[in-house]
Tab-separated table of C-alpha atoms in Angstrom:
chain	number	residue	atom	x	y	z
A	1	MET	CA	0.000	0.000	0.000
A	2	HIS	CA	1.384	3.389	-0.936
A	3	GLN	CA	1.895	5.934	1.816
A	4	THR	CA	0.360	9.397	1.624
A	5	PRO	CA	1.356	12.503	3.593
A	6	TRP	CA	-1.556	12.113	5.969
A	7	MET	CA	0.153	9.048	7.427
A	8	THR	CA	3.165	11.170	8.334
A	9	SER	CA	1.044	13.998	9.791
A	10	ASP	CA	1.025	13.991	13.585
A	11	ILE	CA	-2.621	14.956	13.930
A	12	LEU	CA	-3.781	12.283	11.507
A	13	SER	CA	-1.425	9.558	12.698
A	14	ARG	CA	-2.985	9.885	16.144
A	15	LEU	CA	-6.280	8.821	14.574
A	16	ASN	CA	-4.648	5.670	13.178
A	17	ALA	CA	-5.038	3.731	16.425
A	18	ASN	CA	-8.784	4.289	16.756
A	19	ALA	CA	-11.876	2.500	15.508
A	20	GLY	CA	-13.144	5.459	13.471
A	21	MET	CA	-10.079	5.434	11.277
A	22	LEU	CA	-11.846	3.685	8.382
A	23	LEU	CA	-14.387	6.499	7.953
A	24	VAL	CA	-11.740	9.212	8.158
A	25	ARG	CA	-9.412	7.344	5.789
A	26	SER	CA	-12.153	6.853	3.212
A	27	LEU	CA	-13.132	10.511	3.270
A	28	TRP	CA	-9.518	11.582	3.053
A	29	GLU	CA	-8.488	9.199	0.284
A	30	TYR	CA	-11.523	9.341	-2.000
A	31	CYS	CA	-13.149	12.738	-1.502
A	32	PRO	CA	-13.037	14.526	-4.911
A	33	GLU	CA	-12.573	17.917	-3.268
A	34	HIS	CA	-9.184	19.236	-2.213
A	35	MET	CA	-8.615	18.564	1.487
A	36	PHE	CA	-5.692	19.805	3.546
A	37	ILE	CA	-4.500	20.418	7.097
A	38	VAL	CA	-2.329	23.332	8.142
A	39	ARG	CA	-0.530	23.724	11.461
A	40	VAL	CA	-0.919	27.015	13.323
A	41	GLU	CA	2.499	28.237	14.449
A	42	GLY	CA	1.717	31.904	14.943
A	43	PRO	CA	-0.867	34.619	14.240
A	44	THR	CA	0.110	34.693	10.551
A	45	ASP	CA	2.361	31.632	10.435
A	46	PHE	CA	0.740	28.529	8.886
A	47	VAL	CA	2.528	25.356	7.788
A	48	VAL	CA	1.077	22.720	5.448
A	49	GLU	CA	0.974	19.460	7.386
A	50	ALA	CA	-1.067	17.160	5.146
A	51	MET	CA	-2.899	17.020	1.805
A	52	ASN	CA	-5.264	14.399	0.453
A	53	PRO	CA	-4.503	12.668	-2.879
A	54	THR	CA	-6.742	15.090	-4.821
A	55	ARG	CA	-4.727	18.025	-3.550
A	56	GLN	CA	-1.450	16.227	-4.258
A	57	ALA	CA	-2.513	15.565	-7.849
A	58	MET	CA	-3.044	19.288	-8.303
A	59	LEU	CA	0.276	20.430	-6.863
A	60	GLY	CA	2.432	17.457	-7.775
A	61	ASN	CA	5.073	15.863	-5.547
A	62	ASP	CA	3.720	16.112	-2.005
A	63	THR	CA	7.193	16.439	-0.481
A	64	ILE	CA	7.440	19.860	-2.142
A	65	ALA	CA	4.423	21.188	-0.214
A	66	ILE	CA	4.427	19.298	3.090
A	67	GLY	CA	6.230	21.257	5.776
A	68	LYS	CA	6.201	24.540	3.827
A	69	ARG	CA	4.502	27.782	4.812
A	70	ILE	CA	1.582	29.145	2.829
A	71	GLU	CA	3.581	32.084	1.482
A	72	GLN	CA	6.125	29.624	0.034
A	73	LEU	CA	3.475	27.828	-2.035
A	74	LEU	CA	1.236	30.581	-3.391
A	75	PRO	CA	1.816	33.796	-5.328
A	76	PRO	CA	1.938	36.834	-2.968
A	77	HIS	CA	-1.446	38.272	-3.974
A	78	MET	CA	-3.173	34.927	-3.357
A	79	GLY	CA	-1.047	33.928	-0.355
A	80	HIS	CA	-1.946	37.085	1.560
A	81	GLY	CA	-5.647	36.429	1.079
A	82	VAL	CA	-5.367	32.792	2.177
A	83	ILE	CA	-3.365	33.727	5.276
A	84	ALA	CA	-5.928	36.407	6.169
A	85	ASN	CA	-8.713	33.812	6.046
A	86	LEU	CA	-6.704	31.257	8.028
A	87	LYS	CA	-6.087	33.912	10.659
A	88	ARG	CA	-9.790	34.815	10.728
A	89	CYS	CA	-10.742	31.162	11.314
A	90	VAL	CA	-8.300	30.898	14.235
A	91	GLU	CA	-9.564	34.111	15.807
A	92	CYS	CA	-13.271	33.302	15.553
A	93	ARG	CA	-12.678	29.623	16.551
A	94	SER	CA	-15.506	28.443	14.300
A	95	PRO	CA	-15.863	27.222	10.696
A	96	ILE	CA	-15.746	29.877	7.965
A	97	ARG	CA	-16.312	29.910	4.201
A	98	TYR	CA	-14.739	32.145	1.614
A	99	GLU	CA	-14.198	32.456	-2.118
A	100	GLU	CA	-11.172	33.743	-3.978
A	101	GLU	CA	-9.781	34.196	-7.444
A	102	GLY	CA	-6.188	33.187	-7.910
A	103	GLY	CA	-3.624	30.818	-9.257
A	104	TYR	CA	-1.265	28.071	-8.189
A	105	ILE	CA	1.796	26.343	-9.569
A	106	ASP	CA	0.816	22.881	-10.797
A	107	ARG	CA	2.990	19.760	-10.886
A	108	ASN	CA	4.413	20.819	-14.258
A	109	GLY	CA	5.460	24.240	-12.965
A	110	ILE	CA	2.679	26.014	-14.870
A	111	CYS	CA	0.635	28.723	-13.172
A	112	GLN	CA	-3.044	27.733	-13.255
A	113	GLN	CA	-5.882	30.175	-12.567
A	114	GLY	CA	-9.024	29.243	-10.669
A	115	HIS	CA	-12.046	30.404	-8.698
A	116	TRP	CA	-11.863	28.696	-5.327
A	117	GLN	CA	-14.544	28.078	-2.732
A	118	THR	CA	-13.126	26.934	0.610
A	119	LEU	CA	-14.472	25.779	3.965
A	120	LEU	CA	-12.120	26.013	6.969
A	121	VAL	CA	-12.717	24.177	10.266
A	122	PRO	CA	-10.599	24.843	13.395
A	123	ILE	CA	-9.160	21.898	15.358
A	124	THR	CA	-8.461	22.575	19.043
A	125	ASN	CA	-6.310	20.817	21.620
A	126	GLN	CA	-7.328	19.806	25.145
A	127	GLU	CA	-6.710	23.339	26.428
A	128	GLY	CA	-9.004	24.806	23.803
A	129	TYR	CA	-6.298	26.397	21.634
A	130	VAL	CA	-6.582	26.141	17.839
A	131	THR	CA	-3.573	24.100	16.735
A	132	HIS	CA	-4.617	23.083	13.218
A	133	LEU	CA	-7.060	24.062	10.495
A	134	PHE	CA	-8.822	21.521	8.294
A	135	GLY	CA	-9.787	22.815	4.861
A	136	VAL	CA	-11.877	21.642	1.920
A	137	SER	CA	-11.580	23.517	-1.396
A	138	ARG	CA	-13.135	23.277	-4.829
A	139	ASP	CA	-12.129	25.044	-8.036
A	140	MET	CA	-15.507	26.347	-9.190
A	141	SER	CA	-14.084	27.332	-12.589
A	142	LEU	CA	-13.820	23.626	-13.462
A	143	LEU	CA	-17.527	22.947	-13.007
A	144	SER	CA	-18.225	23.500	-16.695
A	145	ASN	CA	-15.802	20.673	-17.519
A	146	GLN	CA	-17.476	18.155	-15.221
A	147	PRO	CA	-19.927	15.535	-16.563
A	148	GLY	CA	-23.548	16.686	-16.471
A	149	GLY	CA	-24.978	16.503	-12.970
A	150	ALA	CA	-21.653	15.981	-11.211
A	151	TYR	CA	-21.752	19.373	-9.533
A	152	PRO	CA	-24.785	21.254	-10.837
A	153	ASN	CA	-24.175	24.395	-8.767
A	154	SER	CA	-22.283	25.833	-5.855
A	155	LYS	CA	-25.099	24.976	-3.431
A	156	GLU	CA	-24.655	21.286	-4.232
A	157	PHE	CA	-20.933	21.640	-3.651
A	158	GLU	CA	-21.545	23.371	-0.310
A	159	ARG	CA	-23.966	20.630	0.700
A	160	ARG	CA	-21.437	17.906	-0.052
A	161	VAL	CA	-18.674	19.774	1.725
A	162	HIS	CA	-20.873	20.281	4.779
A	163	GLU	CA	-21.856	16.619	4.829
A	164	ARG	CA	-18.283	15.384	4.643
A	165	THR	CA	-17.046	17.977	7.129
A	166	ALA	CA	-19.801	17.049	9.572
A	167	GLU	CA	-18.782	13.400	9.284
A	168	LEU	CA	-15.139	14.277	9.919
A	169	ILE	CA	-15.999	16.451	12.918
A	170	ALA	CA	-18.255	13.739	14.366
A	171	ALA	CA	-15.540	11.125	13.858
A	172	ASN	CA	-12.961	13.381	15.498
A	173	GLU	CA	-15.243	14.018	18.486
A	174	HIS	CA	-15.875	10.289	18.849
A	175	LEU	CA	-12.167	9.493	18.692
A	176	THR	CA	-11.394	12.210	21.237
A	177	HIS	CA	-14.003	10.763	23.600
A	178	LEU	CA	-12.516	7.275	23.230
A	179	ALA	CA	-9.050	8.630	23.984
A	180	THR	CA	-10.080	10.545	27.120
A	181	HIS	CA	-12.793	8.420	28.765
A	182	ASP	CA	-12.871	5.105	30.581
A	183	PRO	CA	-14.763	2.600	28.373
A	184	LEU	CA	-16.588	0.941	31.289
A	185	THR	CA	-17.805	3.917	33.319
A	186	ASP	CA	-17.653	6.657	30.641
A	187	ILE	CA	-15.909	9.078	32.995
A	188	TYR	CA	-12.388	10.440	32.445
A	189	ASN	CA	-9.654	7.828	32.210
A	190	ARG	CA	-6.590	8.040	34.428
A	191	ARG	CA	-4.262	9.665	31.909
A	192	TYR	CA	-6.624	12.435	30.876
A	193	LEU	CA	-7.800	13.064	34.433
A	194	LEU	CA	-4.221	13.614	35.600
A	195	GLU	CA	-3.551	15.977	32.678
A	196	LEU	CA	-6.555	18.120	33.597
A	197	ALA	CA	-5.719	17.908	37.296
A	198	GLU	CA	-2.227	19.292	36.733
A	199	LEU	CA	-3.746	22.303	34.971
A	200	GLU	CA	-6.108	22.886	37.898
A	201	LEU	CA	-3.224	22.569	40.349
A	202	ARG	CA	-1.255	25.290	38.575
A	203	ARG	CA	-4.337	27.496	38.409
A	204	ALA	CA	-4.970	27.065	42.140
A	205	PHE	CA	-1.412	28.149	42.964
A	206	ARG	CA	-1.515	31.037	40.497
A	207	TYR	CA	-4.674	32.523	41.989
A	208	GLU	CA	-4.085	31.298	45.554
A	209	GLN	CA	-7.292	29.278	45.632
A	210	PRO	CA	-8.103	26.153	47.667
A	211	LEU	CA	-8.173	22.752	46.012
A	212	CYS	CA	-9.140	19.311	47.293
A	213	LEU	CA	-8.712	15.816	45.913
A	214	MET	CA	-10.987	12.984	46.930
A	215	MET	CA	-10.053	9.335	46.421
A	216	LEU	CA	-12.665	6.652	47.013
A	217	ASP	CA	-13.246	2.986	46.360
A	218	VAL	CA	-16.062	0.456	46.700
A	219	ASP	CA	-16.189	-1.441	49.994
A	220	HIS	CA	-15.852	-5.237	49.658
A	221	PHE	CA	-15.500	-4.948	45.903
A	222	LYS	CA	-13.504	-8.181	45.655
A	223	GLU	CA	-16.368	-10.064	47.292
A	224	ILE	CA	-18.805	-8.681	44.711
A	225	ASN	CA	-16.606	-10.056	41.922
A	226	ASP	CA	-15.990	-13.385	43.671
A	227	VAL	CA	-19.576	-14.063	44.757
A	228	GLU	CA	-21.740	-12.357	42.121
A	229	GLY	CA	-19.316	-12.373	39.207
A	230	HIS	CA	-17.384	-9.763	37.276
A	231	LEU	CA	-20.438	-8.532	35.390
A	232	ALA	CA	-21.934	-7.549	38.741
A	233	GLY	CA	-18.650	-5.869	39.614
A	234	ASP	CA	-18.732	-3.908	36.363
A	235	GLU	CA	-22.298	-2.808	37.042
A	236	ALA	CA	-21.297	-1.690	40.556
A	237	LEU	CA	-18.563	0.514	39.106
A	238	ARG	CA	-20.963	2.015	36.584
A	239	ARG	CA	-23.495	2.810	39.305
A	240	VAL	CA	-20.864	4.451	41.478
A	241	ALA	CA	-19.626	6.544	38.552
A	242	HIS	CA	-23.195	7.582	37.672
A	243	THR	CA	-23.886	8.556	41.288
A	244	ILE	CA	-20.694	10.605	41.466
A	245	LEU	CA	-21.570	12.536	38.312
A	246	ALA	CA	-25.091	13.181	39.613
A	247	THR	CA	-23.753	14.456	42.948
A	248	VAL	CA	-20.690	16.605	42.261
A	249	ARG	CA	-20.578	20.036	40.625
A	250	GLU	CA	-19.928	20.692	36.941
A	251	CYS	CA	-16.524	22.178	37.720
A	252	ASP	CA	-15.344	19.026	39.527
A	253	LEU	CA	-13.189	16.545	37.607
A	254	VAL	CA	-14.220	12.893	37.916
A	255	GLY	CA	-12.163	9.937	36.719
A	256	ARG	CA	-11.464	6.275	37.252
A	257	TYR	CA	-7.996	5.934	38.723
A	258	GLY	CA	-7.774	2.148	38.488
A	259	GLY	CA	-9.733	-0.952	39.506
A	260	ASP	CA	-12.508	0.240	41.827
A	261	GLU	CA	-10.728	3.489	42.729
A	262	PHE	CA	-12.133	6.848	41.667
A	263	ILE	CA	-10.716	10.356	41.954
A	264	ILE	CA	-12.665	13.601	42.239
A	265	LEU	CA	-10.721	16.843	41.947
A	266	MET	CA	-12.601	19.804	43.429
A	267	PRO	CA	-11.349	23.278	42.437
A	268	GLU	CA	-11.945	26.247	44.748
A	269	THR	CA	-13.013	23.873	47.518
A	270	THR	CA	-11.922	23.760	51.152
A	271	ALA	CA	-11.628	20.604	53.265
A	272	ALA	CA	-14.977	21.412	54.892
A	273	GLY	CA	-16.661	21.840	51.519
A	274	ALA	CA	-15.133	18.604	50.197
A	275	SER	CA	-16.371	16.740	53.288
A	276	GLU	CA	-19.906	17.960	52.653
A	277	ILE	CA	-19.735	16.672	49.082
A	278	ALA	CA	-18.353	13.332	50.320
A	279	GLU	CA	-21.160	12.953	52.864
A	280	ARG	CA	-23.770	13.754	50.218
A	281	LEU	CA	-22.190	11.204	47.897
A	282	GLN	CA	-22.241	8.459	50.523
A	283	ARG	CA	-25.828	9.265	51.438
A	284	THR	CA	-27.030	9.276	47.831
A	285	LEU	CA	-25.272	5.992	47.055
A	286	SER	CA	-26.715	4.251	50.137
A	287	GLN	CA	-30.233	5.425	49.180
A	288	THR	CA	-30.063	4.154	45.615
A	289	THR	CA	-27.807	1.072	45.832
A	290	PRO	CA	-26.645	-1.541	48.343
A	291	LEU	CA	-23.084	-0.279	47.879
A	292	THR	CA	-20.940	1.652	50.334
A	293	ILE	CA	-17.702	3.544	49.707
A	294	SER	CA	-14.703	4.669	51.727
A	295	ILE	CA	-13.226	8.106	51.054
A	296	GLY	CA	-9.953	9.940	51.674
A	297	ILE	CA	-9.715	13.702	51.153
A	298	ALA	CA	-6.480	15.681	50.772
A	299	SER	CA	-6.204	19.471	50.577
A	300	LEU	CA	-3.649	21.431	48.565
A	301	GLU	CA	-0.603	22.373	50.646
A	302	PRO	CA	2.121	24.968	49.919
A	303	ALA	CA	4.758	22.250	49.489
A	304	ASP	CA	2.774	20.378	46.820
A	305	ARG	CA	4.270	20.478	43.344
A	306	PHE	CA	2.319	17.839	41.467
A	307	VAL	CA	-1.112	16.235	41.672
A	308	VAL	CA	0.527	12.993	42.747
A	309	ASP	CA	1.394	14.706	46.053
A	310	LEU	CA	-2.315	15.064	46.826
A	311	ILE	CA	-3.030	11.555	45.531
A	312	HIS	CA	-0.516	10.010	47.925
A	313	ARG	CA	-2.099	11.747	50.921
A	314	ALA	CA	-5.652	10.964	49.822
A	315	ASP	CA	-4.667	7.314	49.252
A	316	ALA	CA	-3.215	7.091	52.777
A	317	LEU	CA	-6.418	8.590	54.223
A	318	LEU	CA	-8.511	6.153	52.166
A	319	LEU	CA	-6.524	3.257	53.615
A	320	GLN	CA	-7.126	4.688	57.081
A	321	ALA	CA	-10.871	4.800	56.399
A	322	LYS	CA	-10.741	1.123	55.410
A	323	ARG	CA	-8.897	0.176	58.586
A	324	ASN	CA	-11.369	2.111	60.703
A	325	GLY	CA	-14.285	0.025	59.499
A	326	ARG	CA	-15.104	1.137	55.922
A	327	ASN	CA	-17.985	3.347	54.800
A	328	ARG	CA	-16.087	6.244	56.368
A	329	ILE	CA	-14.617	9.590	55.363
A	330	GLU	CA	-11.123	10.574	56.425
A	331	CYS	CA	-10.116	14.167	55.723
A	332	ALA	CA	-6.857	15.970	56.458
A	333	ALA	CA	-7.586	19.161	58.397
């Protein structure tokens, strides 16, 4: 199988390990429109990171374009307009459409003129910053050369672009969810939870705000697995996760740390406030299920540098709650 530039692109290679890859690959490989991804390196600094085969056929050898800045690939009058639209998409953080007249250097080194209609879609990272732009373009001047009915008008083109873009966005959202959530409980997985928690830790120090971390696990969980079976154990974990989400605030971060252990990070929360949330959680769980949980709560201290510092203290307090009879809350003053 021949390799295309999208397989060398970082943003697209990350999709390679996920189940939705087939849809994305098909759209990328066979879409008749020109599709491309540019990397945002500065307010007016955009680097071509990937092009689909249709785009490659237009420009020629992909190694000439991949890794180059927009102004290196287009004539100045056209390059300035493209950069202005890329910048506008980054600033508004939402899809935009635009049309332009201009030319490009084809694979034979000949300048070709065209009337382009382009849709740009911003791609953000976990912190919400726009890191890449996904684009779909069509040379409207070629419509007269297409077989009858292929593209009857620009509205049909826009419809097809919107359909394919919507599919790509939906696939990307699904892949992002798979990469950041625990498949059993559908709350944050350990890796993503710790990434978000580190950001909250830095924010708490920057603005001198309180922060608490709660670690909990299911009492007698091994007995549930041994006596009732692992399906019952899985259902117990799902019910605990659902109860946590229904009890905590929207700003709290909830994730599965491992096994039957869960972590709740509570920004702008004191030890007293965290204890109230823990008591409400225990009470709600006991009213809706036969399950009980033990909880350890650690507060942010001046000497803390990483989230793992709070996790170690909360884990020790959780162990203390277990030793003291389970179904208890232990909180560092």
